[in-house]
Amino acid sequence: MTNSVEPLLSVRGVTVRFGGIVALDGVSFDVKRGDICGLIGPNGAGKTTLFNCLSRLYQYQSGDIQFEGRSITRTPTHQIAGLGMGRTFQNLAMFRTMPVRENVMVGAHCRSSSGFLSSALRLPRVSAEEQSLRERAAKIMDDLALTPFAHRPVGDLPFGIQKRVEFARALAAEPKLLLLDEPAAGLNHEELSELSRLIRDARDRLGITVLLVEHHMSLVMSVSDHIVALNFGRKIAEGTPEHIQKHPDVIEAYLGAPANV
């Protein structure tokens, strides 16, 4: 973990309304470089809404989000990956009929510098860049034990492997911040253990900062350096896993009754 005065991600007073419903109500927190930060809360707490704000899929009515000290409020959605944010989704969002290798390469294309005309004309630098993308995809597939499935259509693979392909595609974009939206959903015990290893490896070996939305509390508590808890769109607690586990507002949010303290 690295120490830096300036956080990689800074969420400042973000409020989102859908008609009369307040999905996020003045939410603020920072994510330090090199941290694994867990974002927890019951269903409807606003976690995915916040992720969609970070991805610029949703517009917030007030507040600001800064990435590397720079506001992304006016950044178009298609430029977010290029800034250094990668994301996985609750529901797998892949090209199901395409092979694993091509799905992973899609993630790397945000780092491509070739324009439409260059690609259409198949200029020499386009071929060289395509080869570089293939090599990057091959390395990531090897790291994630996906090489045996490289030529298989993603839709034909077991769910756990499909989740790993999505993780690989996110890594292919070489993100500085990786947004993981419920990556443990639908995984068995063995796959959960592997996911935990992959998250730590992304941080420890690749130097990627991670923001993790997850309902699987044992996973969140075991991998997170820092946790932010939301409920009904508001931040109710923030701190280390040990602090969050004992926080009365977090216990009440999950159990529906005041904690005995």
Coordinates of C-alpha atoms in Angstrom, one line a residue:
M1 CA 0.0 0.0 0.0
T2 CA 1.3 3.4 -0.9
N3 CA 1.0 6.6 1.1
S4 CA -0.1 9.7 -0.8
V5 CA -1.5 13.0 0.4
E6 CA -3.9 13.3 -2.5
P7 CA -6.5 10.5 -2.8
L8 CA -6.9 8.8 -6.1
L9 CA -10.7 9.2 -5.9
S10 CA -12.6 11.8 -4.0
V11 CA -16.4 11.8 -3.8
R12 CA -17.7 15.2 -2.5
G13 CA -21.3 15.7 -1.4
V14 CA -22.8 13.7 -4.3
T15 CA -26.6 13.8 -4.5
V16 CA -28.7 11.9 -7.0
R17 CA -32.5 12.2 -7.3
F18 CA -34.8 10.2 -9.5
G19 CA -38.0 12.2 -9.4
G20 CA -39.0 12.4 -5.8
I21 CA -36.6 9.6 -4.8
V22 CA -33.3 10.6 -3.3
A23 CA -30.9 7.7 -4.3
L24 CA -27.7 9.5 -2.9
D25 CA -27.9 12.2 -0.3
G26 CA -24.7 14.2 0.0
V27 CA -22.3 11.2 0.0
S28 CA -18.6 12.0 0.6
F29 CA -15.5 9.8 1.0
D30 CA -12.0 9.3 -0.4
V31 CA -10.2 6.3 -1.8
K32 CA -6.4 6.3 -1.2
R33 CA -4.0 5.1 -3.9
G34 CA -3.2 1.5 -3.4
D35 CA -6.2 0.7 -1.1
I36 CA -8.9 -1.8 -1.5
C37 CA -12.0 0.1 -0.4
G38 CA -15.3 -1.8 0.3
L39 CA -18.6 -0.1 -0.3
I40 CA -21.4 -1.8 1.6
G41 CA -25.0 -1.4 2.5
P42 CA -28.4 -3.1 2.3
N43 CA -30.3 -3.4 -1.0
G44 CA -31.3 0.1 -2.1
A45 CA -28.6 1.8 -0.2
G46 CA -27.3 3.6 -3.3
K47 CA -24.1 1.6 -4.0
T48 CA -24.7 0.9 -7.7
T49 CA -26.1 4.4 -8.2
L50 CA -22.7 5.7 -7.0
F51 CA -20.9 3.3 -9.3
N52 CA -23.0 4.6 -12.2
C53 CA -22.0 8.2 -11.2
L54 CA -18.4 7.2 -11.3
S55 CA -18.8 5.6 -14.7
R56 CA -20.7 8.8 -15.8
L57 CA -23.8 6.7 -16.7
Y58 CA -25.8 8.8 -14.2
Q59 CA -25.7 12.5 -13.7
Y60 CA -25.6 13.8 -10.1
Q61 CA -27.6 16.9 -9.3
S62 CA -25.0 18.3 -6.8
G63 CA -21.6 17.5 -5.5
D64 CA -18.4 16.6 -7.4
I65 CA -16.3 13.5 -8.1
Q66 CA -12.6 14.0 -8.6
F67 CA -10.2 11.5 -10.0
E68 CA -6.5 12.2 -9.6
G69 CA -7.4 15.7 -8.3
R70 CA -9.5 16.5 -11.4
S71 CA -13.3 16.7 -11.6
I72 CA -14.9 14.2 -13.9
T73 CA -18.4 15.9 -13.7
R74 CA -18.2 17.0 -17.4
T75 CA -16.3 14.0 -18.6
P76 CA -18.2 11.9 -21.3
T77 CA -18.9 8.3 -20.5
H78 CA -16.7 7.0 -23.4
Q79 CA -13.6 8.8 -21.9
I80 CA -13.8 7.3 -18.4
A81 CA -11.9 4.1 -19.3
G82 CA -9.2 6.2 -20.9
L83 CA -8.8 8.2 -17.6
G84 CA -7.9 5.0 -15.8
M85 CA -11.2 3.6 -14.5
G86 CA -12.1 0.0 -15.2
R87 CA -15.4 -1.7 -14.2
T88 CA -17.2 -5.0 -13.9
F89 CA -21.0 -5.2 -13.6
Q90 CA -23.6 -7.0 -11.5
N91 CA -25.0 -8.6 -14.6
L92 CA -22.3 -9.9 -16.9
A93 CA -21.9 -7.5 -19.8
M94 CA -19.9 -9.4 -22.4
F95 CA -20.1 -10.4 -26.1
R96 CA -21.4 -13.9 -25.5
T97 CA -20.8 -15.3 -29.0
M98 CA -17.2 -13.9 -29.2
P99 CA -14.2 -16.0 -27.9
V100 CA -12.6 -15.2 -24.6
R101 CA -9.5 -13.7 -26.2
E102 CA -11.5 -11.2 -28.2
N103 CA -13.6 -10.2 -25.2
V104 CA -10.4 -9.5 -23.2
M105 CA -8.9 -7.6 -26.1
V106 CA -12.0 -5.3 -26.2
G107 CA -11.0 -4.1 -22.7
A108 CA -7.5 -3.2 -24.0
H109 CA -8.8 -1.1 -27.0
C110 CA -9.3 2.0 -24.8
R111 CA -5.5 2.2 -24.9
S112 CA -5.4 2.0 -28.7
S113 CA -4.2 5.1 -30.5
S114 CA -5.3 4.1 -34.0
G115 CA -8.2 6.0 -35.5
F116 CA -11.0 4.7 -37.7
L117 CA -9.3 5.6 -41.0
S118 CA -6.0 4.0 -40.0
S119 CA -7.8 0.8 -39.0
A120 CA -9.9 0.8 -42.2
L121 CA -6.7 1.1 -44.3
R122 CA -4.9 -1.5 -42.2
L123 CA -1.8 0.7 -41.9
P124 CA 1.4 -1.0 -40.6
R125 CA 1.1 0.6 -37.2
V126 CA -2.4 -0.7 -36.8
S127 CA -1.2 -4.3 -37.3
A128 CA 1.6 -3.7 -34.8
E129 CA -0.8 -2.3 -32.2
E130 CA -3.2 -5.2 -32.7
Q131 CA -0.4 -7.6 -32.1
S132 CA 0.5 -5.7 -28.9
L133 CA -3.2 -6.0 -27.7
R134 CA -3.1 -9.7 -28.4
E135 CA 0.0 -10.1 -26.4
R136 CA -1.4 -8.1 -23.5
A137 CA -4.6 -10.2 -23.6
A138 CA -2.5 -13.5 -23.7
K139 CA -0.6 -12.4 -20.6
I140 CA -3.7 -11.5 -18.7
M141 CA -5.5 -14.8 -19.7
D142 CA -2.4 -16.7 -18.6
D143 CA -2.4 -14.9 -15.2
L144 CA -6.1 -15.7 -14.7
A145 CA -5.8 -19.3 -15.9
L146 CA -8.1 -18.5 -18.9
T147 CA -5.7 -19.6 -21.7
P148 CA -7.4 -23.0 -22.1
F149 CA -10.6 -21.2 -22.9
A150 CA -9.1 -18.5 -25.3
H151 CA -11.0 -19.7 -28.4
R152 CA -14.2 -20.7 -26.7
P153 CA -17.3 -18.4 -26.9
V154 CA -17.8 -16.8 -23.6
G155 CA -21.5 -17.8 -23.5
D156 CA -20.6 -21.5 -23.6
L157 CA -18.5 -21.3 -20.4
P158 CA -19.6 -21.9 -16.8
F159 CA -20.7 -18.8 -14.9
G160 CA -17.6 -18.7 -12.6
I161 CA -15.3 -18.6 -15.6
Q162 CA -17.4 -15.9 -17.3
K163 CA -16.9 -13.7 -14.2
R164 CA -13.2 -14.3 -14.5
V165 CA -13.3 -13.2 -18.2
E166 CA -15.0 -10.0 -17.2
F167 CA -12.3 -9.4 -14.5
A168 CA -9.7 -10.0 -17.2
R169 CA -11.3 -7.6 -19.6
A170 CA -11.3 -4.9 -16.9
L171 CA -7.6 -5.5 -16.2
A172 CA -6.8 -5.3 -19.9
A173 CA -7.7 -1.6 -19.9
E174 CA -4.8 -1.1 -17.5
P175 CA -6.9 0.8 -14.9
K176 CA -5.6 2.8 -12.0
L177 CA -8.9 2.3 -10.2
L178 CA -10.9 -0.9 -10.6
L179 CA -14.6 -0.7 -9.8
L180 CA -16.0 -4.2 -8.9
D181 CA -19.8 -4.4 -8.7
E182 CA -20.8 -7.5 -6.7
P183 CA -18.1 -9.7 -8.2
A184 CA -18.9 -12.6 -5.8
A185 CA -22.6 -12.9 -6.9
G186 CA -23.3 -16.5 -8.0
L187 CA -19.9 -17.9 -7.1
N188 CA -19.3 -21.0 -5.0
H189 CA -16.9 -21.3 -2.0
E190 CA -13.9 -22.3 -4.2
E191 CA -14.5 -19.5 -6.7
L192 CA -14.9 -17.0 -3.8
S193 CA -11.4 -17.9 -2.6
E194 CA -10.0 -17.4 -6.0
L195 CA -11.8 -14.1 -6.4
S196 CA -10.2 -12.9 -3.1
R197 CA -6.8 -13.8 -4.4
L198 CA -7.4 -12.0 -7.7
I199 CA -8.5 -8.8 -6.0
R200 CA -5.4 -8.8 -3.7
D201 CA -3.1 -9.7 -6.7
A202 CA -4.5 -6.7 -8.7
R203 CA -3.6 -4.4 -5.9
D204 CA -0.3 -6.0 -4.7
R205 CA 1.2 -7.0 -8.0
L206 CA -0.3 -4.6 -10.5
G207 CA -0.6 -1.6 -8.2
I208 CA -4.3 -1.1 -9.0
T209 CA -6.6 0.6 -6.5
V210 CA -9.9 -1.2 -5.9
L211 CA -13.4 0.0 -5.0
L212 CA -15.6 -3.0 -4.3
V213 CA -19.4 -3.2 -4.0
E214 CA -20.3 -6.5 -2.4
H215 CA -23.0 -8.1 -0.2
H216 CA -20.7 -11.0 0.7
M217 CA -19.5 -9.7 4.0
S218 CA -16.7 -12.2 4.7
L219 CA -15.1 -11.3 1.3
V220 CA -15.4 -7.6 2.0
M221 CA -14.0 -7.8 5.5
S222 CA -11.1 -10.1 4.5
V223 CA -9.8 -8.0 1.5
S224 CA -10.7 -4.4 2.4
D225 CA -8.3 -1.9 3.9
H226 CA -11.1 0.7 4.3
I227 CA -14.9 0.4 4.2
V228 CA -17.7 2.9 3.5
A229 CA -21.2 2.0 4.6
L230 CA -24.4 3.5 3.0
N231 CA -28.0 3.2 3.9
F232 CA -30.9 4.9 2.2
G233 CA -28.5 6.9 0.1
R234 CA -26.5 8.3 3.1
K235 CA -23.1 7.5 4.4
I236 CA -23.6 6.0 7.9
A237 CA -20.1 4.8 8.8
E238 CA -16.6 4.7 7.5
G239 CA -13.4 3.1 8.7
T240 CA -11.4 -0.1 9.1
P241 CA -13.2 -3.5 8.8
E242 CA -12.9 -4.0 12.5
H243 CA -14.5 -0.6 13.1
I244 CA -17.4 -1.2 10.7
Q245 CA -18.2 -4.7 12.1
K246 CA -18.9 -3.1 15.5
H247 CA -20.6 0.1 14.3
P248 CA -24.1 0.3 15.8
D249 CA -25.6 2.1 12.7
V250 CA -24.2 -0.6 10.4
I251 CA -25.6 -3.4 12.6
E252 CA -29.0 -1.7 12.7
A253 CA -29.0 -1.2 8.9
Y254 CA -28.5 -4.9 8.3
L255 CA -30.5 -6.3 11.2
G256 CA -33.3 -3.8 11.2
A257 CA -33.1 -3.2 14.9
P258 CA -30.9 -1.0 17.1
A259 CA -27.7 -2.8 18.2
N260 CA -27.2 -3.6 21.9
V261 CA -24.1 -1.6 22.9

